[in-house]
């Protein structure tokens, strides 16, 4: 049998894309961006650049120096080249600050922040934050997963401030998932003191959140979230209530 080899660069664009589509898009970007003109052009296609998951860097490797090297390449070389295509970012504490400050991300509408502590969350979600300022009308889908082992009144207050900032400032949110990994964390303060029906978007269709008491739960279900169809809630304290709500 005769054996022959074909240089991938000799293949037509359609065949190269078919091959690359079988691979992880993060591996494709890391390995091929900047290699040569043809491959660079192909891997900057929207197929590979619309969703960037930097959490996979730290989860797949145990070599910290290698992780840092990969993250450096994405921050310095790759993301600046493709930022105009990015629609979704999945970030962890190692990448959040570096990635969010790179560019304007004109198409970004989905963000997931994974395993963050309240210190990071409160820095990102406050009235003075550049992230809030730049993307408060742009983000439609937001997931924040808090991994916090501290408790106390301060953490309770930060919890409430972060959630209410998100709920009020991101005016076009459709999907909000605000989760806590540690169920033993101190309860948030009552949201009734912070939210009014006119202060937040009514576009939300999916809401996953933890609240302090049943009144908070009822307040979120009083009819102002008129588009809501999925409501996942952890209520820390349930007791009889005299609240009268618009039962929709």
Short mmCIF file of C-alpha atoms in Angstrom, two decimals:
data_model
loop_
_atom_site.label_atom_id
_atom_site.label_comp_id
_atom_site.label_asym_id
_atom_site.label_seq_id
_atom_site.Cartn_x
_atom_site.Cartn_y
_atom_site.Cartn_z
CA UNK A 1 0.00 0.00 0.00
CA UNK A 2 1.28 3.43 -0.89
CA UNK A 3 1.41 5.94 1.97
CA UNK A 4 1.07 9.65 1.39
CA UNK A 5 0.82 12.70 3.57
CA UNK A 6 -1.03 15.90 2.92
CA UNK A 7 -0.09 19.17 4.52
CA UNK A 8 -3.13 20.63 6.26
CA UNK A 9 -2.40 23.94 4.60
CA UNK A 10 -2.96 22.28 1.20
CA UNK A 11 -6.56 21.43 2.10
CA UNK A 12 -9.42 23.70 1.18
CA UNK A 13 -10.83 25.97 3.89
CA UNK A 14 -13.99 23.87 4.26
CA UNK A 15 -11.99 20.72 5.03
CA UNK A 16 -9.72 22.48 7.51
CA UNK A 17 -12.75 23.93 9.32
CA UNK A 18 -14.39 20.48 9.39
CA UNK A 19 -11.28 19.10 11.10
CA UNK A 20 -10.98 21.97 13.57
CA UNK A 21 -14.65 21.70 14.50
CA UNK A 22 -13.89 18.28 15.99
CA UNK A 23 -11.53 19.88 18.49
CA UNK A 24 -12.02 22.00 21.59
CA UNK A 25 -12.24 25.64 20.53
CA UNK A 26 -9.91 26.79 23.32
CA UNK A 27 -7.25 24.32 22.14
CA UNK A 28 -7.74 25.52 18.57
CA UNK A 29 -7.30 29.17 19.53
CA UNK A 30 -4.30 28.55 21.78
CA UNK A 31 -2.51 26.35 19.25
CA UNK A 32 -3.24 28.08 15.96
CA UNK A 33 -3.78 31.82 16.45
CA UNK A 34 -0.79 33.55 14.90
CA UNK A 35 0.72 30.37 13.39
CA UNK A 36 0.32 31.52 9.80
CA UNK A 37 -1.99 33.70 7.76
CA UNK A 38 -4.38 30.96 6.58
CA UNK A 39 -4.85 29.21 9.93
CA UNK A 40 -5.05 32.51 11.78
CA UNK A 41 -7.86 33.65 9.49
CA UNK A 42 -9.78 30.37 9.82
CA UNK A 43 -9.60 30.04 13.60
CA UNK A 44 -10.81 33.60 14.08
CA UNK A 45 -14.10 32.43 12.59
CA UNK A 46 -17.13 33.03 14.83
CA UNK A 47 -17.39 29.27 15.36
CA UNK A 48 -14.29 29.29 17.56
CA UNK A 49 -14.40 32.79 18.99
CA UNK A 50 -17.97 33.47 20.15
CA UNK A 51 -17.61 31.57 23.45
CA UNK A 52 -14.46 31.76 25.60
CA UNK A 53 -14.22 29.47 28.64
CA UNK A 54 -11.06 30.26 30.60
CA UNK A 55 -12.16 28.11 33.55
CA UNK A 56 -11.04 25.06 31.57
CA UNK A 57 -7.44 26.24 31.81
CA UNK A 58 -7.25 25.84 35.58
CA UNK A 59 -9.54 22.80 35.74
CA UNK A 60 -7.67 20.65 33.23
CA UNK A 61 -4.10 21.15 34.44
CA UNK A 62 -2.32 20.97 37.78
CA UNK A 63 0.77 22.80 36.57
CA UNK A 64 0.37 26.39 37.81
CA UNK A 65 3.20 27.77 35.67
CA UNK A 66 1.68 26.21 32.55
CA UNK A 67 -1.75 27.58 33.48
CA UNK A 68 -0.27 31.04 33.85
CA UNK A 69 1.51 30.75 30.51
CA UNK A 70 -1.72 29.74 28.75
CA UNK A 71 -3.69 32.53 30.42
CA UNK A 72 -1.00 35.05 29.51
CA UNK A 73 -1.22 34.04 25.86
CA UNK A 74 -4.99 34.44 25.84
CA UNK A 75 -4.86 37.84 27.57
CA UNK A 76 -1.95 39.34 25.65
CA UNK A 77 -2.27 37.77 22.22
CA UNK A 78 -5.54 35.94 21.53
CA UNK A 79 -8.45 37.81 23.11
CA UNK A 80 -7.37 41.25 21.80
CA UNK A 81 -7.54 39.78 18.27
CA UNK A 82 -10.98 38.22 18.62
CA UNK A 83 -12.77 40.48 21.13
CA UNK A 84 -15.15 41.79 18.46
CA UNK A 85 -16.56 38.24 18.05
CA UNK A 86 -16.90 37.26 21.70
CA UNK A 87 -20.51 36.78 22.83
CA UNK A 88 -19.94 34.67 25.95
CA UNK A 89 -17.25 34.68 28.66
CA UNK A 90 -16.79 32.08 31.41
CA UNK A 91 -14.25 33.30 33.94
CA UNK A 92 -12.80 32.34 37.33
CA UNK A 93 -10.89 34.40 39.93
CA UNK A 94 -7.61 33.93 38.03
CA UNK A 95 -8.96 35.46 34.84
CA UNK A 96 -11.76 37.86 35.78
CA UNK A 97 -9.87 41.10 36.29
CA UNK A 98 -7.44 40.55 33.43
CA UNK A 99 -10.03 39.60 30.83
CA UNK A 100 -12.75 42.12 31.64
CA UNK A 101 -10.38 45.04 31.17
CA UNK A 102 -9.01 43.97 27.78
CA UNK A 103 -11.57 45.46 25.43
CA UNK A 104 -15.07 46.71 24.82
CA UNK A 105 -16.53 43.33 23.77
CA UNK A 106 -19.19 44.88 21.55
CA UNK A 107 -21.13 41.59 21.14
CA UNK A 108 -20.80 40.31 24.70
CA UNK A 109 -24.19 39.38 26.17
CA UNK A 110 -23.48 36.35 28.37
CA UNK A 111 -21.10 36.21 31.36
CA UNK A 112 -20.48 33.49 33.94
CA UNK A 113 -18.24 34.18 36.93
CA UNK A 114 -17.35 30.91 38.64
CA UNK A 115 -16.09 30.25 42.19
CA UNK A 116 -15.68 33.91 43.10
CA UNK A 117 -15.55 35.30 46.61
CA UNK A 118 -17.64 38.28 47.67
CA UNK A 119 -14.53 40.48 47.69
CA UNK A 120 -14.23 40.00 43.92
CA UNK A 121 -17.98 40.16 43.32
CA UNK A 122 -18.35 43.42 45.24
CA UNK A 123 -15.50 44.95 43.26
CA UNK A 124 -17.15 44.04 39.95
CA UNK A 125 -20.76 44.75 40.88
CA UNK A 126 -21.01 48.24 42.34
CA UNK A 127 -22.11 51.62 41.07
CA UNK A 128 -18.53 52.73 40.37
CA UNK A 129 -17.48 49.58 38.50
CA UNK A 130 -16.30 49.97 34.91
CA UNK A 131 -17.84 46.57 34.11
CA UNK A 132 -21.25 47.74 35.28
CA UNK A 133 -20.83 51.05 33.48
CA UNK A 134 -19.82 49.42 30.18
CA UNK A 135 -22.15 46.43 30.10
CA UNK A 136 -25.21 47.19 32.24
CA UNK A 137 -27.43 47.52 29.16
CA UNK A 138 -25.66 44.80 27.16
CA UNK A 139 -25.65 41.72 29.39
CA UNK A 140 -28.69 39.48 28.93
CA UNK A 141 -27.45 36.32 30.66
CA UNK A 142 -25.51 36.46 33.94
CA UNK A 143 -24.36 33.64 36.20
CA UNK A 144 -22.45 34.36 39.41
CA UNK A 145 -21.34 31.40 41.53
CA UNK A 146 -20.09 32.46 44.97
CA UNK A 147 -17.63 30.27 46.86
CA UNK A 148 -17.22 31.96 50.22
CA UNK A 149 -16.24 30.41 53.56
CA UNK A 150 -16.51 33.55 55.67
CA UNK A 151 -19.61 34.53 57.62
CA UNK A 152 -20.82 37.46 59.69
CA UNK A 153 -22.68 40.74 59.33
CA UNK A 154 -20.23 42.22 56.82
CA UNK A 155 -20.53 39.27 54.43
CA UNK A 156 -24.31 39.34 54.83
CA UNK A 157 -24.34 43.02 53.81
CA UNK A 158 -22.00 42.43 50.85
CA UNK A 159 -24.21 39.56 49.69
CA UNK A 160 -27.24 41.83 49.58
CA UNK A 161 -25.40 44.74 47.96
CA UNK A 162 -23.99 42.57 45.18
CA UNK A 163 -27.33 41.01 44.34
CA UNK A 164 -29.29 44.25 44.42
CA UNK A 165 -26.69 46.00 42.25
CA UNK A 166 -27.01 43.24 39.66
CA UNK A 167 -30.78 43.24 39.84
CA UNK A 168 -31.11 47.00 39.52
CA UNK A 169 -28.24 48.00 37.23
CA UNK A 170 -28.43 45.31 34.53
CA UNK A 171 -31.60 46.60 32.98
CA UNK A 172 -31.93 44.10 30.13
CA UNK A 173 -31.24 40.90 32.02
CA UNK A 174 -33.24 37.90 30.88
CA UNK A 175 -31.41 35.12 32.73
CA UNK A 176 -29.98 35.58 36.24
CA UNK A 177 -28.41 32.77 38.24
CA UNK A 178 -26.92 33.95 41.54
CA UNK A 179 -25.79 30.87 43.42
CA UNK A 180 -23.88 30.05 46.60
CA UNK A 181 -21.73 26.95 46.84
CA UNK A 182 -21.58 27.14 50.63
CA UNK A 183 -25.08 26.72 52.03
CA UNK A 184 -23.86 27.57 55.54
CA UNK A 185 -23.10 31.15 54.57
CA UNK A 186 -24.93 33.81 56.56
CA UNK A 187 -28.29 34.78 55.16
CA UNK A 188 -28.62 37.85 52.96
CA UNK A 189 -30.48 40.80 54.39
CA UNK A 190 -34.09 41.31 53.43
CA UNK A 191 -34.42 42.62 49.89
CA UNK A 192 -37.55 44.58 50.71
CA UNK A 193 -35.42 47.46 51.95
CA UNK A 194 -33.48 47.64 48.69
CA UNK A 195 -35.82 46.78 45.83
CA UNK A 196 -38.87 48.61 44.53
CA UNK A 197 -40.94 47.49 41.54
CA UNK A 198 -39.72 50.40 39.43
CA UNK A 199 -36.04 49.84 40.18
CA UNK A 200 -35.36 46.70 38.17
CA UNK A 201 -35.92 45.11 34.79
CA UNK A 202 -39.14 43.17 34.20
CA UNK A 203 -37.53 41.21 31.35
CA UNK A 204 -36.19 38.37 33.49
CA UNK A 205 -37.53 34.97 32.46
CA UNK A 206 -35.19 32.80 34.58
CA UNK A 207 -34.22 33.67 38.16
CA UNK A 208 -32.21 31.53 40.58
CA UNK A 209 -31.48 33.25 43.89
CA UNK A 210 -31.30 32.89 47.67
CA UNK A 211 -33.36 35.21 49.84
CA UNK A 212 -33.59 35.96 53.54
CA UNK A 213 -37.26 35.39 54.21
CA UNK A 214 -40.55 34.48 52.60
CA UNK A 215 -41.55 38.13 52.20
CA UNK A 216 -38.58 38.55 49.86
CA UNK A 217 -39.80 35.60 47.85
CA UNK A 218 -43.30 37.06 47.63
CA UNK A 219 -41.93 40.46 46.65
CA UNK A 220 -40.20 38.93 43.65
CA UNK A 221 -43.44 37.22 42.66
CA UNK A 222 -45.78 40.20 42.98
CA UNK A 223 -46.33 40.46 39.24
CA UNK A 224 -43.63 42.98 38.32
CA UNK A 225 -41.49 40.20 36.84
CA UNK A 226 -44.19 39.65 34.27
CA UNK A 227 -42.01 37.56 31.92
CA UNK A 228 -40.77 35.15 34.60
CA UNK A 229 -41.31 31.48 33.82
CA UNK A 230 -38.54 29.77 35.85
CA UNK A 231 -38.04 30.68 39.52
CA UNK A 232 -35.56 28.73 41.67
CA UNK A 233 -35.30 30.11 45.20
CA UNK A 234 -33.72 29.16 48.50
CA UNK A 235 -35.59 30.79 51.38
CA UNK A 236 -33.69 30.87 54.67
CA UNK A 237 -36.60 31.87 56.93
CA UNK A 238 -40.28 31.10 56.40
CA UNK A 239 -42.97 32.46 58.68
CA UNK A 240 -46.52 33.72 58.37
CA UNK A 241 -46.83 36.89 56.37
CA UNK A 242 -49.48 39.57 56.11
CA UNK A 243 -48.27 40.70 52.70
CA UNK A 244 -50.88 41.07 50.01
CA UNK A 245 -49.55 40.49 46.54
CA UNK A 246 -50.92 40.57 43.04
CA UNK A 247 -51.50 36.86 42.59
CA UNK A 248 -50.56 36.25 38.94
#
